[in-house]
CSV table of C-alpha atoms and ligand atoms in Angstrom, one decimal:
chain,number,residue,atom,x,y,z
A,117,UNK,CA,-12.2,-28.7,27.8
A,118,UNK,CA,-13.4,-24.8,28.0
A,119,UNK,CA,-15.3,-24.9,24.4
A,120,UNK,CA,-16.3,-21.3,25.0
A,121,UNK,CA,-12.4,-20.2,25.3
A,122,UNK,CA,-11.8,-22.3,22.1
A,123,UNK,CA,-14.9,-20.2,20.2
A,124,UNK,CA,-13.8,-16.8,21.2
A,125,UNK,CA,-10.3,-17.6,19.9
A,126,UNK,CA,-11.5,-18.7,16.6
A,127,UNK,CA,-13.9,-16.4,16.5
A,128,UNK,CA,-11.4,-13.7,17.2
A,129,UNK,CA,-9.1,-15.4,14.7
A,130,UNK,CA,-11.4,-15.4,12.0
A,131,UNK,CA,-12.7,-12.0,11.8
A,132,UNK,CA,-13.4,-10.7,8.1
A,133,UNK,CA,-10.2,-9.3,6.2
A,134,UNK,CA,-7.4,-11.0,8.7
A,135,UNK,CA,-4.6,-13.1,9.0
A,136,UNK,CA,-1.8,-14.2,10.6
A,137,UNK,CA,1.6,-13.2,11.2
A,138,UNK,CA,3.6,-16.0,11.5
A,139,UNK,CA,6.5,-14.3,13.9
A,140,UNK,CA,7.7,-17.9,15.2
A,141,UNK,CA,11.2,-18.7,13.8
A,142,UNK,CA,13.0,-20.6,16.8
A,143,UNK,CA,16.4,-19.4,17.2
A,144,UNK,CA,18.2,-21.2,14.4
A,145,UNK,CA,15.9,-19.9,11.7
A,146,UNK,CA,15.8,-16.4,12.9
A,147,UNK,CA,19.4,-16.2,13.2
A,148,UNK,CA,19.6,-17.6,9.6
A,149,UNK,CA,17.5,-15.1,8.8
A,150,UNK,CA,19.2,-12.3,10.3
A,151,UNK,CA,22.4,-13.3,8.7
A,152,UNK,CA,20.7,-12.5,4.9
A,153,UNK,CA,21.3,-8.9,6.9
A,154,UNK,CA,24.4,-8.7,8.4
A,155,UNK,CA,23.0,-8.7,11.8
A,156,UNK,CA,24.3,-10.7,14.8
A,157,UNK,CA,21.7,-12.4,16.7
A,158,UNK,CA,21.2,-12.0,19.8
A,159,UNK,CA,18.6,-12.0,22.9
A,160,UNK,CA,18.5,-8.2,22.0
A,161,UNK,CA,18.6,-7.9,18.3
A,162,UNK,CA,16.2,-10.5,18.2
A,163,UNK,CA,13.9,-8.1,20.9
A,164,UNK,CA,14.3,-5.2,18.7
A,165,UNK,CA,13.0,-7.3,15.4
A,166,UNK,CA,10.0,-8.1,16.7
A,167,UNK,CA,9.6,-5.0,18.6
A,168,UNK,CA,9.4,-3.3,15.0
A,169,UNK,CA,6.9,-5.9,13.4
A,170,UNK,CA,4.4,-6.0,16.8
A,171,UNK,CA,4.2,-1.9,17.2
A,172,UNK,CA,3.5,-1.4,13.7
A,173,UNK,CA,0.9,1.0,13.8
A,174,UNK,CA,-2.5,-0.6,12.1
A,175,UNK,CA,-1.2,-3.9,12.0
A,176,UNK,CA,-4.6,-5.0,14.0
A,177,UNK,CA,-6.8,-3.7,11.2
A,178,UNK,CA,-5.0,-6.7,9.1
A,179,UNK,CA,-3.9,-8.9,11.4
A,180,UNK,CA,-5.6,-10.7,14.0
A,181,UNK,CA,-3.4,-13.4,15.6
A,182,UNK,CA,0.3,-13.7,15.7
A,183,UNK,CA,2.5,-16.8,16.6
A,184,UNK,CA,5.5,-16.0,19.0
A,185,UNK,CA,8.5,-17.9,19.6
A,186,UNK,CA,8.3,-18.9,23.5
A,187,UNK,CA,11.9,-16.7,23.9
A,188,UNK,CA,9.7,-14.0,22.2
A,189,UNK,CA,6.3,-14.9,24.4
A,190,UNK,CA,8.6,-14.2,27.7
A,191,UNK,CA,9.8,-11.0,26.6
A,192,UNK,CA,9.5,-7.6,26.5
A,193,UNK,CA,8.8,-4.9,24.0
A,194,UNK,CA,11.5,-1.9,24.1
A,195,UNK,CA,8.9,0.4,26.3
A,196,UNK,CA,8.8,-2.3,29.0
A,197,UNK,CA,5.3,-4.0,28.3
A,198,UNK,CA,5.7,-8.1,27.8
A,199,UNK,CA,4.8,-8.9,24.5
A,200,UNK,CA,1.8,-10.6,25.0
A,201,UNK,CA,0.2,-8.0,26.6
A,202,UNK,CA,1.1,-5.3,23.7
A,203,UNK,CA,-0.7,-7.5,21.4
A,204,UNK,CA,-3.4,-8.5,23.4
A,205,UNK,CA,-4.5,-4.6,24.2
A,206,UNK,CA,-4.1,-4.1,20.3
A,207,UNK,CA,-6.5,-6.6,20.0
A,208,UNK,CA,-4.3,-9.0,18.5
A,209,UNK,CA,-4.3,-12.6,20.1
A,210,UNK,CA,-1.0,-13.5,20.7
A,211,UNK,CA,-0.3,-17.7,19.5
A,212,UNK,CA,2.6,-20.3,20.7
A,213,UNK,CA,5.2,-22.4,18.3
A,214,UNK,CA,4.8,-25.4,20.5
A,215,UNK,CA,6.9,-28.0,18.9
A,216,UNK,CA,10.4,-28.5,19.4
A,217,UNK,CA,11.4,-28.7,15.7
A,218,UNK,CA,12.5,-31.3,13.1
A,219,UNK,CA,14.4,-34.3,13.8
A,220,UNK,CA,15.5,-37.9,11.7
A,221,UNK,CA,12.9,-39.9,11.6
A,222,UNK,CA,14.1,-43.0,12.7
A,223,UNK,CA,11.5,-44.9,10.9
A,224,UNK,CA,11.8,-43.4,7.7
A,225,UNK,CA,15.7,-42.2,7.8
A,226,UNK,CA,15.4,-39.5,4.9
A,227,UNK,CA,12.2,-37.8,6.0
A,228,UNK,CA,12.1,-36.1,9.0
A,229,UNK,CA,9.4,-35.8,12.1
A,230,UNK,CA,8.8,-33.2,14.5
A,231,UNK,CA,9.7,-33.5,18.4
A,232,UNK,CA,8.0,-31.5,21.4
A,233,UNK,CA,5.2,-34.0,22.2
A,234,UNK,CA,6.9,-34.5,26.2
A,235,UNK,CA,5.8,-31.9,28.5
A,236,UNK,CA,3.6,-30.5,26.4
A,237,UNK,CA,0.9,-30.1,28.7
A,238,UNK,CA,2.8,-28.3,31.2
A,239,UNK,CA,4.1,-26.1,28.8
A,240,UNK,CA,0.8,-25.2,27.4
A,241,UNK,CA,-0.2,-24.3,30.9
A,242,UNK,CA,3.0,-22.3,31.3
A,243,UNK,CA,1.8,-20.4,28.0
A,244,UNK,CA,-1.4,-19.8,28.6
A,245,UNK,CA,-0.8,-18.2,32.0
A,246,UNK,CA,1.6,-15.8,29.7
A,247,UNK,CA,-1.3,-15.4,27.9
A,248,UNK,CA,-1.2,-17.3,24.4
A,249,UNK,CA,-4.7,-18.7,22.8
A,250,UNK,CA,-3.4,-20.8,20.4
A,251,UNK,CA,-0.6,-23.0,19.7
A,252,UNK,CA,1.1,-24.2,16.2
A,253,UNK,CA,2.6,-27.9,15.5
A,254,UNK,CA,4.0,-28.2,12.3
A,255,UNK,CA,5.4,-31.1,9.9
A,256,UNK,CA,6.7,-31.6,7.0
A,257,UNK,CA,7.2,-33.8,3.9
A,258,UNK,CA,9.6,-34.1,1.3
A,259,UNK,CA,8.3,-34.8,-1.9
A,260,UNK,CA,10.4,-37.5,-4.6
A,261,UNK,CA,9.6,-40.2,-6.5
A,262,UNK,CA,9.1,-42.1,-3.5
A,263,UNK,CA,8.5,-39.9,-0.9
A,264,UNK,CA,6.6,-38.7,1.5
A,265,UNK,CA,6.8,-42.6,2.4
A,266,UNK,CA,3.9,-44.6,4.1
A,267,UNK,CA,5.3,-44.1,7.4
A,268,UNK,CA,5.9,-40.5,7.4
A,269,UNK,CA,2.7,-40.1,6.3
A,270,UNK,CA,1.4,-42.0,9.3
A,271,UNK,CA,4.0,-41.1,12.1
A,272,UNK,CA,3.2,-37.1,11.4
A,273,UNK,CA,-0.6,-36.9,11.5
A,274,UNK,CA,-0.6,-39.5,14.9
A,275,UNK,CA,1.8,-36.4,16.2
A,276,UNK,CA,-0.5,-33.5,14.7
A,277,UNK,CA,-3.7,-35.5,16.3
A,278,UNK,CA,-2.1,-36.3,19.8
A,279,UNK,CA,-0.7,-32.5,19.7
A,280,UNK,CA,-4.1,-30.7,18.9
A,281,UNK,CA,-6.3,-32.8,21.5
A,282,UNK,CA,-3.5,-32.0,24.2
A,283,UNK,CA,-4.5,-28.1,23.1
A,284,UNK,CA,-8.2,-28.3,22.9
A,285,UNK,CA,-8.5,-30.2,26.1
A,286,UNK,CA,-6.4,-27.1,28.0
A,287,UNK,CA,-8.5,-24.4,25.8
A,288,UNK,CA,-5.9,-23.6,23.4
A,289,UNK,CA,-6.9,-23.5,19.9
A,290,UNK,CA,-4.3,-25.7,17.8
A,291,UNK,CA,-2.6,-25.0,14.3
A,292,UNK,CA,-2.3,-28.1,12.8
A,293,UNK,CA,0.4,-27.7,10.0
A,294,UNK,CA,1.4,-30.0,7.6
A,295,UNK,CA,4.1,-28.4,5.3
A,296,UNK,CA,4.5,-30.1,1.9
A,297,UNK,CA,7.6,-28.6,1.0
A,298,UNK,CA,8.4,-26.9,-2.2
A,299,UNK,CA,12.4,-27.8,-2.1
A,300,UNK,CA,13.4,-30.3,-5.3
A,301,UNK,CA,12.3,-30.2,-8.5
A,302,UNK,CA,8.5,-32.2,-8.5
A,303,UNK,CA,5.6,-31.0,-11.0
A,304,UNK,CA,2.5,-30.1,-9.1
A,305,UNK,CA,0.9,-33.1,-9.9
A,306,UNK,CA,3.2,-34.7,-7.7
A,307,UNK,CA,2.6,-32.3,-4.8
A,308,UNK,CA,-1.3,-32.7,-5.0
A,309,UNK,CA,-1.1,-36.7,-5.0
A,310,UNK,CA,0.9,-35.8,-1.5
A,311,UNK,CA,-0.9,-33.4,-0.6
A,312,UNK,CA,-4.1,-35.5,-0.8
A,313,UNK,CA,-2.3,-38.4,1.2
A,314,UNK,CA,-1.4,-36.2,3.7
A,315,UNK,CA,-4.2,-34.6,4.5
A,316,UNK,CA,-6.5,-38.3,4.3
A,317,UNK,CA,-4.7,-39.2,7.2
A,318,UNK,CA,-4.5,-36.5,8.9
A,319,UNK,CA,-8.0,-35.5,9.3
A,320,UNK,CA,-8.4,-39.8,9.8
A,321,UNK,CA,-6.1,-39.0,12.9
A,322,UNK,CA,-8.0,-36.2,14.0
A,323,UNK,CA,-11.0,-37.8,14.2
A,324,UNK,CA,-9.5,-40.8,15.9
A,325,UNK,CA,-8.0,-38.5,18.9
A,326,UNK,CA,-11.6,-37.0,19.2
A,327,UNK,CA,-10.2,-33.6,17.8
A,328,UNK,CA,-12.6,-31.1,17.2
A,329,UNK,CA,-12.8,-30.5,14.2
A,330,UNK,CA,-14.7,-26.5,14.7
A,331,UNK,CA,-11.8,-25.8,16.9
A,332,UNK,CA,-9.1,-26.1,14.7
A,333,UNK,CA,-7.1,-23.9,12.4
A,334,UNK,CA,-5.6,-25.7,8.9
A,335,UNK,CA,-2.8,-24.2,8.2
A,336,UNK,CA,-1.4,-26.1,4.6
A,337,UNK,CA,1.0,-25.4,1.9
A,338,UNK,CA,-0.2,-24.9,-1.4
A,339,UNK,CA,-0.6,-27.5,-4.7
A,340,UNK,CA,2.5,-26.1,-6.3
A,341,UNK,CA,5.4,-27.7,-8.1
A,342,UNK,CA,9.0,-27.7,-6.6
A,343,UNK,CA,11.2,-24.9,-6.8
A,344,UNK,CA,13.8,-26.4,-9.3
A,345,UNK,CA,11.0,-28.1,-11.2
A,346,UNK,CA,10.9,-26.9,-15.1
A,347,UNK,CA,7.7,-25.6,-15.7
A,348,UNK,CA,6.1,-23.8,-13.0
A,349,UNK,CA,2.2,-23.8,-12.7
A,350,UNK,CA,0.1,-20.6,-13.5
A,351,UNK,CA,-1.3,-18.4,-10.9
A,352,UNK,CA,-4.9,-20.0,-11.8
A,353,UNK,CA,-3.9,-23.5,-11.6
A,354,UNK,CA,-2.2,-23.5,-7.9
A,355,UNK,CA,-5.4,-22.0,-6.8
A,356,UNK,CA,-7.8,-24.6,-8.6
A,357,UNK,CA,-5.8,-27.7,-7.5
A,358,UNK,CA,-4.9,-26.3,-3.9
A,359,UNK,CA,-9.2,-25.9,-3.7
A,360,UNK,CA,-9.9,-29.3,-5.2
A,361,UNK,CA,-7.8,-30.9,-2.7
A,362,UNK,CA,-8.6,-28.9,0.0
A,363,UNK,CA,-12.5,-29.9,-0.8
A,364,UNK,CA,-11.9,-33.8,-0.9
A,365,UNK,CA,-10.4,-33.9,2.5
A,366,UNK,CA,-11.1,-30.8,4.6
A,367,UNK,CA,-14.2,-30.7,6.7
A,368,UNK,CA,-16.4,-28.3,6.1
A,369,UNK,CA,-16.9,-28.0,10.1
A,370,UNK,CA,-12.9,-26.7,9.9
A,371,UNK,CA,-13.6,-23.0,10.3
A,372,UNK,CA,-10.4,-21.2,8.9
A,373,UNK,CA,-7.6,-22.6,6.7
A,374,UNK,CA,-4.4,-19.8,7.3
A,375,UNK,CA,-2.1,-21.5,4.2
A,376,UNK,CA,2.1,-20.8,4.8
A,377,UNK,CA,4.1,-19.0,2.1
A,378,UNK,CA,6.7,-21.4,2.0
A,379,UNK,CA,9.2,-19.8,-0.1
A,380,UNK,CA,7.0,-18.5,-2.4
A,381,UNK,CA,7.4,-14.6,-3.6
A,382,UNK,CA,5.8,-12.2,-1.7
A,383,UNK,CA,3.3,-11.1,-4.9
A,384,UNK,CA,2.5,-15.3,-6.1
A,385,UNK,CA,1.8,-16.0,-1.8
A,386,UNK,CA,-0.3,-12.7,-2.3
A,387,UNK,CA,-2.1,-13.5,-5.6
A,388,UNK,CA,-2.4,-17.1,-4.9
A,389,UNK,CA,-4.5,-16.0,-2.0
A,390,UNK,CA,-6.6,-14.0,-3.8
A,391,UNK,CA,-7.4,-15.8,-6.8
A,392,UNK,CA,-8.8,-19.5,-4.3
A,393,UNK,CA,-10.7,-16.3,-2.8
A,394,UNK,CA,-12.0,-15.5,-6.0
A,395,UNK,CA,-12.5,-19.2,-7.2
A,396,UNK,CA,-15.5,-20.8,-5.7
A,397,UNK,CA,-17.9,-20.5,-2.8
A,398,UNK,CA,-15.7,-22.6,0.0
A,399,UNK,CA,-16.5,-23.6,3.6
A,400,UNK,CA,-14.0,-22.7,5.4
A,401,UNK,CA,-12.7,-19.1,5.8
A,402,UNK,CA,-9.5,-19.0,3.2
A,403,UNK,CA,-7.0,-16.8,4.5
A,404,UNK,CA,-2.9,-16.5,5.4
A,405,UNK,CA,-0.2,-17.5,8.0
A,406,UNK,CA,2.5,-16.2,6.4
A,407,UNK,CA,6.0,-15.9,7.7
A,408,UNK,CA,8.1,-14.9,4.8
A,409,UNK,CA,5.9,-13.0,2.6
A,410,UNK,CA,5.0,-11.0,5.4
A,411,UNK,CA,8.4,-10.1,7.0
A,412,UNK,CA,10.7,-10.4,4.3
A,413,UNK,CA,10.6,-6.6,2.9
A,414,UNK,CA,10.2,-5.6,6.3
A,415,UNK,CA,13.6,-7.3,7.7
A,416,UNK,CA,15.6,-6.1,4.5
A,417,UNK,CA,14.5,-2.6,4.5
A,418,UNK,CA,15.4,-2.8,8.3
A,419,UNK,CA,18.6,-4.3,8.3
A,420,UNK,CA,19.4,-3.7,11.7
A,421,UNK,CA,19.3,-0.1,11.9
A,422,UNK,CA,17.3,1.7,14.4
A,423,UNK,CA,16.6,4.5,11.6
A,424,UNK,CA,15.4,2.5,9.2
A,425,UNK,CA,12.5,1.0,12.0
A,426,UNK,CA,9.8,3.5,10.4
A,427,UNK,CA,10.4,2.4,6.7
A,428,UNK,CA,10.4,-1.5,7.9
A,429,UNK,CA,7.3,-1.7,9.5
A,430,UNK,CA,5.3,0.2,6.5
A,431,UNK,CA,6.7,-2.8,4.3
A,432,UNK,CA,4.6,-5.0,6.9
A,433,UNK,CA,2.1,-3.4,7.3
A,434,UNK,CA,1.8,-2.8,3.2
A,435,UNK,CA,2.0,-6.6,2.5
A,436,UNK,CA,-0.4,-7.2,5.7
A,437,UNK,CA,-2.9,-4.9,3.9
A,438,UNK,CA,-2.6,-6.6,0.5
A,439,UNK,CA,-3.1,-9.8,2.0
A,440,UNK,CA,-6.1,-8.8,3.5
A,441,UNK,CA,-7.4,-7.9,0.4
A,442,UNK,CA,-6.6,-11.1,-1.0
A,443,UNK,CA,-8.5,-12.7,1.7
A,444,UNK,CA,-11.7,-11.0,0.3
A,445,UNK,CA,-10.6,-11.4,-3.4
A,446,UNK,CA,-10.0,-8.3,-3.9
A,447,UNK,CA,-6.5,-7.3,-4.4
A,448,UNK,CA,-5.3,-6.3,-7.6
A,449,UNK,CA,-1.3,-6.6,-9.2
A,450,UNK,CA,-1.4,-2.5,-9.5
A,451,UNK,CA,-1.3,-2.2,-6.0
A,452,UNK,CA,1.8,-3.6,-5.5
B,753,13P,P1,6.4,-19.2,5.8
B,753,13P,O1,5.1,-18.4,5.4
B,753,13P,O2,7.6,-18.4,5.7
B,753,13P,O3,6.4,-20.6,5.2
B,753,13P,O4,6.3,-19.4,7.4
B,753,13P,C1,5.1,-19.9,7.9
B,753,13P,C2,5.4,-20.8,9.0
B,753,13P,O5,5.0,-20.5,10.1
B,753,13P,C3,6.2,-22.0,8.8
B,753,13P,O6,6.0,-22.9,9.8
């Protein structure tokens, strides 16, 4: 294990007023994605896209790690340099989506688990000779009456654990994320009774596959209800019960928890943010991973057209520097 490699990345990671851009979405997603546009994706389109989000000027005042695809990790920007290197001269640490995405569960036949655990090693070597520092695993769990079941529970933090000593022990800095999804219609009580679950065994498994725990990055979803669930919690209360579960079962030897956006609005990911930063004294650095409520002005306002690069990439860097200011509890609604 190089522990020095593993501190300069979270180190790097962490530094005051940053985030990261979550710039992952394997193919399907992306080209899901690209369809809310019009746009055909291809090997090229798909070059151009995040072309536009990684030479957005300033970005690195904002943002200081960003997780590529491994298509995207073996390209090229448009002026010839592979992307890893643009980011890495920028001063931007360029990260790895590892896994190879959800599957059934064969144990639990309505949730699902994630695959990618075969290899792996190898193909962390591959990516850190392209130059990636850290790596990103992520799960999920559907919340119901019954679910996330027993099993699930179980099955996904043994993956998580196995996944992040596999990193550590090659000097790769692992995301561990465990998405609690906001699809259905649960209250936010519901989500924090998972949410607590979840996280209980996944710190148990940690510790049992002698994971670090100073060398990893939490990257959660927040204590929120459902989507389709009636009454939708205030601004205050996601922050107060995302922090109270956070502080029964994080670590305070975890460094840096980077929460997802999951399909919240660009504005409630944003004030979220700001308001657990305004909260309480935590000990862990509290700031974003966001996929979504980064990109998603950016990708309309592009909409595939080369003119409309310039316009794009001030809607990421705009809600890169509002997050930022969330991370230090100060961003205001005015700004927006
Ligand atoms: P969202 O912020 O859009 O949820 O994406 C973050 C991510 O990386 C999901 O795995």
């Amino acid at each position: 294990m190089n522990i020095e490699q593993l501190q300069s990345t979270i180190k790097a990671i962490t530094a005051s007023g940053k985030g990261i851009l979550a710039a992952d979405e394997s193919t399907g997603t992306i080209t899901k994605r690209f369809k809310s546009i019009n746009l055909e994706s291809t090997e090229e389109s798909r070059r151009a896209y995040r072309d536009l989000l990684f030479t957005t000027v300033d970005l690195e005042k904002y943002v200081s790690g960003i997780i590529l695809f491994e298509e995207t990790l073996k390209q090229q920007a448009l002026d010839g340099t592979p992307f890893p290197k643009l980011l890495a001269d920028r001063g931007i640490v360029p990260g790895i989506k590892v896994d190879k995405g959800l599957i059934a569960n064969e144990s639990a036949p309505e949730e699902k688990t994630t695959q990618g655990l075969d290899g792996l090693p190898e193909r962390l070597a591959e990516y850190k000779a392209l130059g990636a520092r850290f790596a990103k695993w992520r799960v999920v769990y559907n919340v119901t009456d019954t679910f996330p079941s027993r099993i699930a529970i179980h099955i996904n933090a043994e993956q998580l654990a196995r996944y992040a000593a596999i990193c550590q022990s090659q000097g790769i800095v692992p995301i561990v994320e465990p998405e609690v999804l906001m699809d259905g219609d649960h209250s936010i009580e519901q989500c924090a009774v998972a949410t607590e679950h979840v996280l209980d065994h996944v710190f148990d498994s940690l510790a049992k596959h002698h994971v670090i725990s100073e060398y990893i990055i939490l990257k959660p979803s927040m204590v929120i209800a459902g989507k389709d669930h009636n009454k939708q919690a205030s601004i205050e209360q996601v922050a107060e019960e995302t922090i109270k579960i956070l502080k029964r079962k994080v670590p305070a030897a975890v460094p840096t928890i980077n929460f997802l956006s999951g399909g919240q609005s660009n504005e409630a990911a944003t004030q979220h943010l700001n308001t657990m930063n305004q909260l309480s004294n935590t000990p862990w650095n509290l700031s974003f991973s966001y996929g979504r409520a980064l990109q998603s002005s950016a990708l309309k306002t592009w909409g595939g057209q080369k003119e409309n690069v310039k316009a794009a990439q001030q809607q990421l860097l705009k809600r890169a520097q509002l997050n930022s200011l969330a991370t230090l509890g100060k961003y205001e609604e005015n700004m927006e």
